[in-house]
Structure formats: C-alpha cells, structure tokens
Coordinates of C-alpha atoms in Angstrom, one line a residue:
Chain A
M792 CA -19.4 -4.1 -2.7
N793 CA -16.0 -4.1 -3.7
K794 CA -13.2 -1.7 -3.6
R795 CA -12.9 0.1 -6.9
V796 CA -11.2 2.5 -9.0
G797 CA -13.6 5.1 -9.8
Q798 CA -13.4 8.6 -11.6
L799 CA -15.6 11.1 -9.3
Q800 CA -16.5 14.5 -10.4
L801 CA -15.5 17.4 -8.1
I802 CA -19.0 19.2 -7.7
K803 CA -18.4 21.4 -4.8
K804 CA -15.5 23.2 -3.1
I805 CA -16.1 25.2 0.3
K806 CA -13.4 27.0 2.0
L807 CA -13.7 26.1 5.6
N808 CA -11.1 28.2 7.0
Y809 CA -7.4 29.4 6.1
N810 CA -6.2 25.8 5.3
N811 CA -9.1 23.3 5.1
Y812 CA -11.5 22.9 2.5
L813 CA -14.8 20.7 1.9
L814 CA -14.7 19.0 -1.3
E815 CA -17.9 17.0 -2.5
F816 CA -17.7 14.4 -5.5
K817 CA -20.2 12.8 -7.3
A818 CA -19.3 9.3 -7.6
D819 CA -19.6 6.7 -10.6
S820 CA -21.0 3.9 -8.5
I821 CA -23.6 3.4 -5.8
L822 CA -22.3 4.3 -2.3
S823 CA -24.4 2.1 -0.1
D824 CA -21.8 0.2 1.1
I825 CA -19.5 2.8 2.7
K826 CA -19.2 2.9 6.3
P827 CA -18.3 5.7 8.7
G828 CA -14.4 5.7 9.5
Q829 CA -13.4 4.5 5.8
F830 CA -11.2 6.5 3.4
V831 CA -10.5 7.0 0.0
N832 CA -6.9 7.0 -1.7
I833 CA -6.9 9.9 -4.2
Q834 CA -4.6 10.4 -7.2
I835 CA -3.2 13.8 -7.4
D836 CA -1.4 14.2 -10.6
R837 CA 1.6 11.5 -10.5
S838 CA 4.0 14.5 -10.7
P839 CA 7.5 13.8 -9.1
S840 CA 6.5 15.3 -6.0
T841 CA 3.1 13.8 -5.6
F842 CA 3.8 10.3 -7.1
L843 CA 1.7 8.4 -4.6
R844 CA -2.2 8.5 -3.8
R845 CA -3.3 10.3 -0.8
P846 CA -5.5 8.7 1.8
I847 CA -8.2 11.0 3.0
S848 CA -11.0 10.0 5.4
I849 CA -14.6 10.2 4.5
Y850 CA -16.6 13.1 5.9
D851 CA -20.0 12.5 4.5
V852 CA -22.0 10.2 2.1
N853 CA -25.4 11.3 0.7
Y854 CA -26.6 7.7 0.0
Q855 CA -29.6 9.1 -2.1
T856 CA -27.3 11.3 -4.5
D857 CA -24.2 9.1 -4.3
T858 CA -22.2 12.0 -3.5
I859 CA -19.0 11.8 -0.9
S860 CA -17.5 14.7 1.0
L861 CA -14.0 14.8 2.3
V862 CA -12.3 17.6 4.2
V863 CA -8.9 18.2 3.0
K864 CA -6.2 20.2 5.0
I865 CA -3.4 21.9 3.1
V866 CA -0.2 20.2 4.6
G867 CA 2.0 19.6 1.3
A868 CA 2.1 19.4 -2.3
G869 CA -0.7 17.0 -2.6
S870 CA -3.4 18.4 -0.8
E871 CA -2.3 21.8 -2.4
T872 CA -2.8 20.6 -5.8
L873 CA -6.2 18.8 -4.7
T874 CA -7.7 21.9 -3.1
S875 CA -6.6 24.1 -6.0
T876 CA -8.8 21.7 -8.2
E877 CA -11.7 23.4 -9.8
P878 CA -15.3 21.9 -9.6
G879 CA -16.1 20.0 -12.7
S880 CA -12.7 18.2 -12.6
I881 CA -12.6 14.6 -12.6
I882 CA -10.5 12.9 -9.7
D883 CA -9.3 9.2 -9.7
M884 CA -10.0 7.6 -6.3
V885 CA -9.5 4.0 -4.9
Y886 CA -12.6 3.5 -2.5
P887 CA -13.8 2.4 -0.1
L888 CA -11.0 1.5 1.9
G889 CA -10.3 0.4 5.7
N890 CA -12.6 -1.3 8.3
G891 CA -14.4 1.8 9.6
F892 CA -15.8 2.4 13.2
S893 CA -17.9 -0.2 14.8
Q894 CA -21.8 0.1 15.5
P895 CA -22.6 1.3 19.0
K896 CA -25.2 -0.8 20.6
A897 CA -28.5 0.6 21.1
G898 CA -28.4 2.6 24.4
D899 CA -24.8 3.1 24.4
K900 CA -23.6 6.6 25.6
C901 CA -21.1 7.6 23.0
L902 CA -18.4 10.1 23.3
L903 CA -16.7 11.3 19.9
V904 CA -13.5 13.2 20.3
G905 CA -12.0 15.0 17.5
G906 CA -8.7 17.1 17.0
G907 CA -8.2 19.4 14.1
V908 CA -8.9 17.9 10.6
G909 CA -9.3 14.7 12.5
V910 CA -13.1 15.6 13.1
A911 CA -14.0 14.5 9.6
P912 CA -14.5 10.7 9.9
L913 CA -16.5 11.3 13.3
Y914 CA -19.2 13.4 11.4
L915 CA -20.5 10.4 9.4
L916 CA -20.4 8.4 12.5
A917 CA -22.4 10.8 14.3
K918 CA -25.0 11.1 11.7
E919 CA -25.3 7.2 11.4
M920 CA -25.8 7.4 15.2
N921 CA -28.7 10.0 14.9
I922 CA -30.3 7.3 12.5
N923 CA -30.0 4.6 15.0
G924 CA -31.5 6.8 17.8
I925 CA -28.1 7.6 19.4
K926 CA -27.4 11.4 20.2
P927 CA -23.6 11.4 20.8
F928 CA -21.6 13.8 22.9
I929 CA -18.9 15.5 20.8
L930 CA -15.8 17.1 22.1
L931 CA -13.8 18.9 19.7
G932 CA -10.4 20.3 20.0
A933 CA -8.3 22.7 18.0
R934 CA -5.4 25.0 18.3
T935 CA -7.5 28.3 18.1
A936 CA -11.3 29.4 17.3
E937 CA -10.4 29.8 13.8
D938 CA -9.1 26.1 13.5
H939 CA -12.6 24.7 14.5
I940 CA -14.4 23.5 11.5
L941 CA -17.8 22.6 10.8
L942 CA -19.1 23.3 14.4
S943 CA -22.7 24.2 13.0
E944 CA -22.8 20.6 11.4
F945 CA -22.0 18.9 14.4
N946 CA -24.0 21.0 16.6
K947 CA -27.1 19.3 14.6
L948 CA -26.2 15.9 15.7
G949 CA -25.2 15.9 19.2
E950 CA -24.1 18.0 22.2
V951 CA -20.9 19.6 21.3
F952 CA -17.9 20.6 23.8
L953 CA -14.8 22.8 22.5
T954 CA -11.6 23.4 23.5
T955 CA -8.8 25.6 22.3
N956 CA -5.2 25.5 22.8
D957 CA -4.9 29.3 23.3
G958 CA -8.5 29.8 25.0
S959 CA -10.0 31.7 22.1
L960 CA -13.0 29.5 22.3
Q961 CA -14.5 27.7 25.1
V962 CA -12.2 25.8 27.3
K963 CA -8.7 26.6 27.3
G964 CA -6.3 23.4 26.8
F965 CA -6.4 20.0 25.4
V966 CA -9.4 17.7 25.0
T967 CA -8.2 16.0 27.7
D968 CA -8.4 19.1 29.9
H969 CA -12.2 19.6 29.5
E970 CA -14.4 18.9 32.4
I971 CA -16.6 16.5 30.5
W972 CA -14.0 13.9 31.7
S973 CA -14.7 14.6 35.4
N974 CA -18.7 14.5 35.2
S975 CA -20.0 11.5 35.9
L976 CA -21.8 11.0 32.3
N977 CA -21.1 7.5 32.4
F978 CA -19.9 6.8 28.9
N979 CA -19.5 3.2 27.7
K980 CA -18.0 4.1 24.3
I981 CA -15.5 6.7 22.6
Y982 CA -14.6 7.0 19.4
C983 CA -11.5 9.2 18.5
C984 CA -9.6 10.8 15.6
G985 CA -6.9 13.5 15.6
P986 CA -3.2 13.9 16.1
E987 CA -1.6 10.8 17.6
P988 CA -0.4 12.7 20.8
M989 CA -4.1 13.5 21.3
M990 CA -5.5 10.1 20.4
K991 CA -2.9 8.6 23.1
A992 CA -3.9 11.0 25.7
V993 CA -7.7 10.2 25.0
A994 CA -6.9 6.4 24.9
A995 CA -5.1 6.8 28.2
K996 CA -8.3 8.8 30.1
A997 CA -10.4 6.1 28.6
A998 CA -8.3 3.0 29.8
K999 CA -8.3 4.6 33.2
L1000 CA -12.1 5.2 33.2
D1001 CA -12.5 1.6 31.8
I1002 CA -14.6 3.0 28.8
D1003 CA -14.2 1.0 25.4
C1004 CA -12.4 3.0 23.1
E1005 CA -11.8 3.1 19.1
V1006 CA -9.1 5.3 17.5
S1007 CA -8.6 6.0 13.8
L1008 CA -5.0 6.0 12.9
E1009 CA -3.4 7.9 9.8
N1010 CA -0.1 6.2 8.8
L1011 CA 2.0 6.7 5.8
M1012 CA 1.0 4.3 3.3
A1013 CA 1.8 3.3 -0.5
C1014 CA -1.1 1.3 -1.5
G1015 CA -4.0 1.6 0.7
F1016 CA -5.4 -1.9 0.1
G1017 CA -3.0 -4.1 2.1
V1018 CA -0.2 -5.0 -0.2
C1019 CA 2.6 -2.9 0.2
L1020 CA 2.8 -3.4 4.2
C1021 CA 4.0 0.0 4.9
C1022 CA 1.3 1.4 7.1
V1023 CA 1.6 -1.1 9.7
T1024 CA 1.2 -0.5 13.7
K1025 CA 2.0 -2.7 16.3
T1026 CA -0.8 -4.6 18.1
H1027 CA -0.9 -7.4 20.6
D1028 CA -1.2 -9.8 17.6
G1029 CA 1.9 -8.6 15.6
H1030 CA 2.2 -5.7 13.0
K1031 CA -1.3 -5.0 11.2
C1032 CA -1.7 -2.9 8.2
V1033 CA -3.8 0.6 9.2
C1034 CA -5.3 0.4 5.6
T1035 CA -6.9 -2.8 5.7
E1036 CA -7.2 -3.8 9.4
G1037 CA -7.6 -0.2 10.6
P1038 CA -7.6 2.6 10.3
V1039 CA -10.0 2.0 13.1
F1040 CA -8.4 0.1 16.1
N1041 CA -9.5 -0.6 19.6
I1042 CA -7.2 0.6 21.9
K1043 CA -7.0 -2.8 23.6
D1044 CA -5.4 -4.1 20.7
L1045 CA -2.7 -1.6 20.2
E1046 CA 0.8 -1.7 21.8
W1047 CA 0.3 1.8 22.8
Q1048 CA 2.4 3.2 26.0
I1049 CA -0.5 4.7 27.7
Chain B
M760 CA -4.9 -9.3 -31.3
A761 CA -1.1 -9.9 -31.6
N762 CA 0.4 -13.3 -29.9
L763 CA 1.6 -12.1 -26.6
E764 CA 3.0 -15.8 -25.4
V765 CA 6.3 -15.9 -24.0
K766 CA 8.5 -18.7 -22.7
I767 CA 10.7 -18.5 -19.6
H768 CA 12.8 -21.7 -19.4
N769 CA 10.2 -24.2 -20.1
L770 CA 7.4 -22.4 -18.5
T771 CA 4.6 -20.7 -20.9
F772 CA 3.3 -17.2 -20.0
K773 CA 0.2 -16.1 -22.0
N774 CA 1.9 -12.7 -22.2
P775 CA 5.1 -11.1 -20.7
V776 CA 3.4 -9.0 -17.7
I777 CA 4.2 -10.4 -14.6
T778 CA 3.6 -8.4 -11.1
A779 CA 6.4 -7.9 -8.7
S780 CA 6.9 -9.4 -5.5
G781 CA 5.9 -7.3 -2.6
T782 CA 3.7 -5.2 -4.7
F783 CA 0.9 -7.6 -5.3
G784 CA 0.1 -9.4 -2.1
N785 CA -1.0 -12.6 -2.6
G786 CA -3.1 -11.9 -5.8
V787 CA -6.3 -11.9 -3.9
E788 CA -6.2 -8.5 -2.8
F789 CA -6.5 -7.4 -6.4
D790 CA -9.6 -9.5 -7.2
D791 CA -11.8 -6.4 -6.8
F792 CA -10.0 -4.2 -9.3
I793 CA -8.6 -6.8 -12.2
D794 CA -9.0 -10.3 -13.4
V795 CA -5.8 -11.8 -12.2
N796 CA -5.8 -14.8 -14.5
S797 CA -5.4 -12.1 -17.3
L798 CA -2.0 -11.8 -16.2
G799 CA 1.3 -13.7 -17.5
G800 CA 2.2 -14.3 -14.1
I801 CA 2.1 -13.1 -10.6
V802 CA 4.9 -13.2 -8.0
L803 CA 3.8 -13.6 -4.2
K804 CA 4.8 -11.6 -1.4
G805 CA 8.5 -12.5 -0.3
T806 CA 8.3 -15.5 2.1
T807 CA 10.9 -16.8 4.5
L808 CA 11.0 -20.2 6.2
K809 CA 9.9 -18.7 9.6
H810 CA 7.5 -15.9 10.3
R811 CA 9.1 -12.4 10.3
E812 CA 7.6 -9.3 11.9
G813 CA 9.4 -6.9 9.7
N814 CA 10.9 -3.5 10.6
N815 CA 9.1 -0.9 12.7
Y816 CA 7.1 2.0 11.3
P817 CA 7.7 4.1 9.3
R818 CA 8.7 1.9 6.4
M819 CA 7.9 4.3 3.5
A820 CA 9.0 7.3 2.4
E821 CA 7.7 9.0 -0.9
T822 CA 10.5 10.4 -2.8
A823 CA 10.7 12.3 -6.4
S824 CA 8.8 10.1 -8.9
G825 CA 9.3 7.1 -6.5
M826 CA 9.4 5.7 -3.1
L827 CA 11.5 4.1 -0.3
N828 CA 10.4 1.0 1.5
A829 CA 11.9 -0.7 4.3
V830 CA 9.3 -3.4 5.0
G831 CA 11.8 -6.2 5.7
L832 CA 10.0 -9.2 4.6
Q833 CA 7.1 -9.3 7.0
N834 CA 5.7 -12.7 6.1
K835 CA 3.8 -15.5 8.1
G836 CA 6.5 -17.9 7.2
A837 CA 6.4 -21.2 5.1
E838 CA 4.2 -23.2 7.4
Y839 CA 1.4 -20.4 7.1
F840 CA 2.2 -20.3 3.4
C841 CA 1.5 -24.0 2.7
K842 CA -1.6 -24.0 4.8
H843 CA -3.5 -20.8 4.1
I844 CA -1.7 -18.8 1.0
Y845 CA -1.2 -21.8 -1.4
P846 CA -4.9 -23.0 -1.3
A847 CA -6.0 -19.3 -2.0
V848 CA -3.8 -19.1 -4.9
L849 CA -4.8 -22.5 -6.6
R850 CA -7.8 -21.0 -8.4
Y851 CA -5.8 -18.8 -10.6
D852 CA -5.0 -19.6 -14.2
T853 CA -1.9 -17.8 -14.3
N854 CA 1.7 -18.7 -13.2
V855 CA 2.0 -18.1 -9.8
I856 CA 5.7 -17.8 -8.7
V857 CA 6.8 -17.7 -4.9
N858 CA 9.5 -15.2 -4.1
V859 CA 12.1 -17.1 -1.7
N860 CA 14.4 -15.4 0.8
G861 CA 16.4 -16.5 3.5
S862 CA 19.2 -15.4 6.0
T863 CA 21.5 -18.6 5.6
I864 CA 21.9 -20.7 2.9
E865 CA 20.2 -23.6 4.8
D866 CA 17.2 -21.1 5.0
Y867 CA 17.1 -20.8 1.5
I868 CA 17.2 -24.7 0.6
A869 CA 14.9 -25.7 3.3
L870 CA 12.2 -23.0 1.9
A871 CA 12.9 -24.1 -1.7
E872 CA 12.3 -27.7 -0.8
I873 CA 9.1 -27.0 0.6
I874 CA 7.7 -25.2 -2.4
N875 CA 9.3 -27.7 -4.5
D876 CA 6.5 -29.8 -3.3
L877 CA 3.5 -27.5 -4.3
E878 CA 2.4 -28.8 -7.3
A879 CA 0.8 -25.6 -8.5
I880 CA 3.8 -23.4 -8.1
P881 CA 5.9 -23.8 -11.1
A882 CA 8.7 -21.6 -10.3
I883 CA 10.4 -19.9 -7.7
E884 CA 11.9 -16.2 -7.6
L885 CA 15.1 -16.7 -5.4
N886 CA 15.4 -13.4 -4.0
I887 CA 19.1 -12.5 -3.4
S888 CA 18.5 -8.9 -3.2
C889 CA 16.4 -7.9 -0.6
P890 CA 18.0 -4.6 0.9
N891 CA 15.8 -4.5 4.1
V892 CA 17.1 -7.2 6.3
K893 CA 19.9 -7.1 8.5
E894 CA 21.2 -10.9 7.6
G895 CA 21.3 -12.4 4.2
G896 CA 19.2 -11.0 1.8
M897 CA 21.2 -8.4 -0.5
A898 CA 24.6 -9.9 0.8
F899 CA 24.0 -13.0 -1.3
G900 CA 23.2 -10.9 -4.4
T901 CA 26.2 -8.4 -4.1
S902 CA 29.1 -10.9 -4.1
C903 CA 29.8 -13.4 -6.6
P904 CA 31.0 -16.3 -4.6
M905 CA 27.8 -16.1 -2.4
A906 CA 25.3 -15.8 -5.3
E907 CA 27.1 -18.8 -6.9
Q908 CA 26.8 -20.7 -3.7
V909 CA 23.1 -20.1 -3.0
T910 CA 22.1 -20.6 -6.5
K911 CA 24.1 -24.0 -6.7
E912 CA 22.6 -25.2 -3.4
V913 CA 19.1 -24.3 -4.1
R914 CA 19.4 -25.9 -7.6
R915 CA 20.2 -29.1 -6.1
V916 CA 16.7 -29.3 -4.5
Y917 CA 14.6 -27.3 -6.7
S918 CA 13.6 -29.2 -9.8
K919 CA 11.4 -26.6 -11.3
T920 CA 12.0 -22.9 -13.0
L921 CA 14.6 -21.3 -11.0
I922 CA 14.6 -17.6 -11.4
V923 CA 17.2 -15.6 -9.5
K924 CA 16.2 -12.0 -8.5
L925 CA 19.4 -9.7 -8.9
S926 CA 20.3 -6.7 -6.7
P927 CA 21.2 -3.7 -8.6
N928 CA 23.5 -2.7 -5.7
V929 CA 26.5 -3.9 -7.4
T930 CA 29.6 -2.7 -9.5
N931 CA 28.9 -5.0 -12.2
I932 CA 25.4 -6.7 -12.4
A933 CA 26.2 -8.7 -15.6
E934 CA 29.0 -10.5 -13.6
I935 CA 26.5 -11.6 -10.9
A936 CA 23.9 -12.6 -13.7
R937 CA 26.8 -14.8 -15.5
A938 CA 27.6 -16.4 -11.9
V939 CA 24.2 -17.5 -11.2
E940 CA 23.6 -18.8 -14.6
S941 CA 26.4 -21.0 -14.7
N942 CA 25.2 -22.3 -11.5
G943 CA 21.7 -23.3 -12.8
A944 CA 19.5 -20.4 -12.6
D945 CA 16.7 -20.8 -15.5
A946 CA 16.3 -17.3 -15.8
V947 CA 17.3 -13.9 -14.0
S948 CA 14.8 -11.1 -12.9
L949 CA 16.2 -7.6 -12.4
V950 CA 16.4 -5.2 -10.7
N951 CA 15.3 -5.4 -7.1
T952 CA 15.4 -1.9 -5.5
F953 CA 18.2 0.5 -5.1
L954 CA 19.4 1.2 -1.4
G955 CA 18.7 4.8 -0.6
M956 CA 17.6 7.2 2.1
A957 CA 15.5 10.2 2.9
I958 CA 15.9 12.6 5.7
D959 CA 13.3 14.9 7.4
A960 CA 15.3 18.0 7.3
E961 CA 13.0 19.9 9.6
K962 CA 13.3 17.3 12.3
R963 CA 16.7 16.0 11.4
V964 CA 16.1 12.6 11.6
P965 CA 15.9 9.6 8.8
R966 CA 12.4 9.3 7.2
L967 CA 12.8 5.5 7.5
S968 CA 13.0 3.4 10.7
T969 CA 16.0 1.6 9.2
V970 CA 17.6 4.8 8.0
T971 CA 18.1 3.3 4.6
G972 CA 15.7 1.5 2.3
G973 CA 14.8 0.3 -1.1
L974 CA 14.1 2.9 -3.8
S975 CA 11.7 2.0 -6.5
G976 CA 9.3 3.7 -9.0
P977 CA 10.0 5.8 -12.2
A978 CA 13.0 7.4 -10.8
I979 CA 15.1 4.2 -11.1
K980 CA 13.8 3.3 -14.6
P981 CA 16.8 4.6 -16.8
I982 CA 19.3 2.7 -14.6
A983 CA 17.2 -0.4 -14.4
L984 CA 16.7 -0.3 -18.1
R985 CA 20.5 0.0 -18.8
M986 CA 21.1 -3.2 -16.1
V987 CA 18.8 -5.3 -17.9
W988 CA 20.3 -4.2 -21.5
Q989 CA 23.8 -5.3 -20.2
V990 CA 22.4 -8.3 -18.5
A991 CA 20.6 -9.4 -21.6
Q992 CA 23.7 -9.3 -23.7
A993 CA 25.7 -11.1 -21.0
V994 CA 23.7 -14.4 -20.4
K995 CA 22.0 -16.9 -22.4
V996 CA 19.1 -17.4 -20.3
P997 CA 15.9 -15.4 -20.1
V998 CA 15.9 -12.0 -18.6
I999 CA 12.6 -10.6 -16.8
G1000 CA 13.1 -6.9 -16.6
M1001 CA 11.6 -4.6 -14.0
G1002 CA 12.1 -1.2 -12.4
G1003 CA 9.9 1.9 -12.5
I1004 CA 7.6 0.3 -15.2
M1005 CA 4.3 2.6 -15.2
C1006 CA 2.8 2.0 -18.8
A1007 CA 2.9 0.1 -21.7
S1008 CA 5.8 1.9 -23.5
D1009 CA 7.9 1.7 -20.6
A1010 CA 7.5 -2.3 -20.6
I1011 CA 8.1 -2.3 -24.3
E1012 CA 11.4 -0.3 -23.7
F1013 CA 12.4 -3.2 -21.4
L1014 CA 11.5 -5.7 -24.1
L1015 CA 13.4 -4.0 -26.7
A1016 CA 16.3 -3.8 -24.4
G1017 CA 16.4 -7.6 -24.3
A1018 CA 13.8 -8.6 -21.4
S1019 CA 11.6 -11.8 -22.6
A1020 CA 9.0 -10.7 -19.7
V1021 CA 8.8 -7.8 -17.5
Q1022 CA 7.4 -7.2 -13.9
I1023 CA 5.1 -4.5 -12.6
G1024 CA 5.9 -3.2 -9.0
T1025 CA 5.5 0.0 -7.6
A1026 CA 2.9 1.1 -10.1
N1027 CA 0.2 -1.4 -8.7
F1028 CA 0.3 1.0 -5.8
V1029 CA -0.4 4.0 -7.8
D1030 CA -3.1 2.3 -10.2
P1031 CA -4.1 -1.4 -9.0
Q1032 CA -5.3 -1.7 -12.8
V1033 CA -2.1 -0.9 -14.3
S1034 CA -0.9 -4.4 -15.0
V1035 CA -3.9 -5.2 -17.3
K1036 CA -3.4 -1.9 -19.1
V1037 CA 0.2 -2.7 -20.1
I1038 CA -1.0 -5.9 -21.5
A1039 CA -3.5 -4.0 -23.6
G1040 CA -1.1 -1.4 -24.4
I1041 CA 1.8 -3.8 -25.7
D1042 CA -1.0 -5.4 -27.9
D1043 CA -1.7 -2.3 -29.4
Y1044 CA 1.9 -1.3 -29.9
L1045 CA 2.3 -4.7 -32.0
Q1046 CA -0.6 -4.3 -34.0
R1047 CA 0.4 -0.6 -34.8
H1048 CA 3.7 -1.7 -35.8
N1049 CA 2.5 -4.9 -37.7
F1050 CA 4.3 -7.7 -35.3
N1051 CA 2.5 -10.8 -35.1
S1052 CA 4.0 -11.7 -32.0
V1053 CA 5.6 -10.2 -28.7
L1054 CA 8.8 -12.2 -29.5
D1055 CA 9.4 -10.1 -32.7
I1056 CA 10.2 -7.1 -30.4
I1057 CA 12.2 -8.8 -27.6
G1058 CA 15.8 -7.6 -27.9
G1059 CA 14.6 -5.7 -31.0
L1060 CA 16.5 -2.5 -30.0
Q1061 CA 18.2 -1.1 -33.3
M1062 CA 21.4 0.5 -32.9

C-alpha cells in the first residue's frame, strides 16, 4: 500500500518510566502493509519550536484492530508536547515510512540488540519472528535499571539479556560487554537499534565475528519521504536517504569506521 | 469555480501554484499523497551537469518557524536525468520545469543546451542563488555583472521559457531582477533561501556541517513578500513569488504583491498535501470576493 497522511486517534497513553511513554493510536486505514522497522512522521503543532514533523519508529501494530503503538522518549519540545497529549486527541501522521528490517531466513539464529528507546522497533520484529517460528535472543542495554522499558513484553518473545551502565540490573557495562558475545551461540543475524556509538560498537563485534548485521539509523530529517535529502548517510554507493533507503541498513553497505 | 489559469511568458499554467525545487523531488515521491497533475507546475530538484554527492551530514537544522538546509545540490547529473528522471516525468500533465545549476558559466550553458532538447520540458529555472555550494551558485546571483552574464549566455542557447531564480542575499534585489530581465530572462522567481546559521550551544559546534545554510519556512515570509513586491514593481516580466508559503492566504498575499504565480517549498515537508490545499483555498478566496479570475488579484494590493 501507499504512504499516506492520516488522522489517528490517540486511544491509550501509558507512562513507562520517568521519560518514556507508550502511545497507542487507532488508525484511519488498514495497517496490513506496515513492516517491522518502519516509522511514522508526526505533526506536533507547527508552533515556532516544533515546526517540522517528528519521526518515530513503530513499536507495535495490531493488524486486527488497526492500532499502532509508539514509544516516545521526552528529548525536547516535540516529544514533550506529544506525550502531554490526552487520549481522544487526533494526531496527524505521515506513514508508513522507511524500508524496515529484512526478514530472517527460516532457521536463522537471530540476536536483537537494543539500547534505550532504540528497543522500540525491535519489538514488532521479534513478534514477527515468533509468528515465523524463530525465537530470537534479545540483548537490551540501558543506563540504569529504571531506564529499561517494556522488559515484560520482550520476555514473551525470546530470551532476554540485560546490561546497565551502572550495574543496577544484570550485567554492568555496555551491551558489547555482555558474555553473550563470547558464548558459542553461532548467531547468523543481528538486528540493532540504539544510540549511534552503541550501534557502531555492535557493528564492530558483528564484523569481527562475521555475522550479518542490520542497524536502524536515526538522522535529522525534514520530510521523511525522500525529497529534502537532509537525512543522508554515507554508503559505499554514495549518500543515501535514511528515510527512504533506510532507516535500516546492512552494516556492509555503510561507510562506518569500525 | 473561478478561473485559476495564469500565463508566465508564453506558458500557460492551469493554476498559479507551483512546487519549489528541492522540496518536491521529481514529483513521483508525491504520487502517493496528491494528484501531481492538479498543480500549475512542478520544479524538479536542482540538477547539475555532473553528479554531485552534496554536503556532509548534518544538512538540516530546525529553527524558529523554519529550517536551515545545506544539502549542496546532491543530484546524479544531466546524463542520469535524461535517462531516468525525464522518462518518469513524461506522464505528468503539468508544467515540468528543470532547475539548472552550475559552478561555471560553461556548466550552465552545457546543461541548458541539454535540457533545451527535451521536448516535454517547457521551461528552466536558472538557479543563480544556491547558498550551499562552494563554487558558483549564489555567486552568480549576488553580483549584477555575473547575473547579467550567465543569463545572457544561457539565453543564447535556451529557446524556451527562461525563469531566473534570484537570491535574497543581496542589498538590492530589484537591481538584480532588472539585470536579468534586460539580458533575456522571461520571468524571475524569488526568493531562494536566506543565508543563516545555527549553533548547538551545549556542544559549542555549528548545527550544519557547512556552518552556514539556507533558511526557509514561514520565518522568512515577510521579507520574501517585501522583495517580491519590490521586484514586481521594478520589472515587466512575470514574477513567481515564494518564501514561507504555508497556506492559501500566504499565497494570496504574494499574488496581491504582484506575483503572477507562487511556489510552495518547505511546506511540502510539513504537509505533503499542502499544494492542492492552497489551490482550493485560492479558488475559495476568489469566489468569496466575487472575482472571476485569479488575474483579478495579481498586483491587486490597495494602497
């Protein structure tokens, strides 16, 4: 199906921790075409400080009820306004945008690596893997125990491993410090989303272990559908738009110094 | 419905709403959102003779009621344009205009010659106002002698409608407009973006990889409108007005100031359907005020 401008109704708002919210919207169209790893571009209020839309990755889709869920972390004026919106409100979104993650092959041993709010797009991916008979291993990192979100949801979809920078929950350190990397689990596919330094560290591990790895990038963008050419990342084939040719890239295509 | 048709030189536009270069891709990116054929015209993404990678990321910074960009004319060059983009836009029943850029006069001439041979392209917009390239670009649009020279040389090789896109980063934009008019421009379009910058105070670094970039959006509208008004009085050729148009009433302000048509730019990012909403809004305005034709309001500012 096509990209569209939709008017979606906020039907549920759950505070996940001190700065993350789960927002669920009832869509005005059938969502069967949405794939894990895609995003929506949300109009905030066009006020002077939030003039442009805000791209937010899709956390979950209920294909039966046509609802779409997003995890929003408060980072500035846009997310502040969006998370203070009350259920019942109508929100203008352009969706679905971006390419999404590739489908794993049957029998693939998959590791999902998420950091902070970057865990969000991995949820729908893990859900789809479960439907296709793949139980992924899920490695999630956050600054503290409190920063870990949606753990009970991820626990339903695969074996979850955690790290915290301060050691307040499970392994102390970054996701790349976890012993899962030294175990001979023989992953053949890694999917990663989180802060860029984390993704680069994971990409370096994957490259060293010769494991196919996809990362979901988050560059500043104005349009979200490939016309402003602002959100580019360097690939071996020149600049590519993160919004249309990404946000998911295979690390072998990126010009990352890892 | 009122008559929305306007003429720029010898070219008829079904309505005065055109989408601005660099904000509308090659049109095809909008097929999901609107009927591109309902537009008066579209100006395609800036093209250069040779492939350009554009500037490094970050290329964009949101600013109060607008944005800065520093894309730097990323495009795949003339050969790719003729082979891949031109065939894709042939199906459109609207004026498809190519935005022509160069670092040297020779580049501009060579590209204009190539585009002149493309039957379905009735006009070019000569971009002498890109603020984001190191060589050429805005340098041509901020000096009268250079603006005259590039217009004159391109005019020699380009036989169809020649629109020259002006930079607002000048002391006297009417002077530049007169300079290109007297050297063969069939119309002028203005304004391109204003040179600006933004700083990340926490990190103490520029927000753009190029430090400076082009400011667009509603933040620039009052200045753009003033410039369009000044130029419309200074030249006889048609003026295409742009700069921060977000809705029909913004567009109408430009028409009243003397623009024969308008371009919608940054607003396409915020609402990919804005261009068709502006057309409907202009029609509604004309009917409310009992005008039969949009021509009745062009330059209709009452003093």
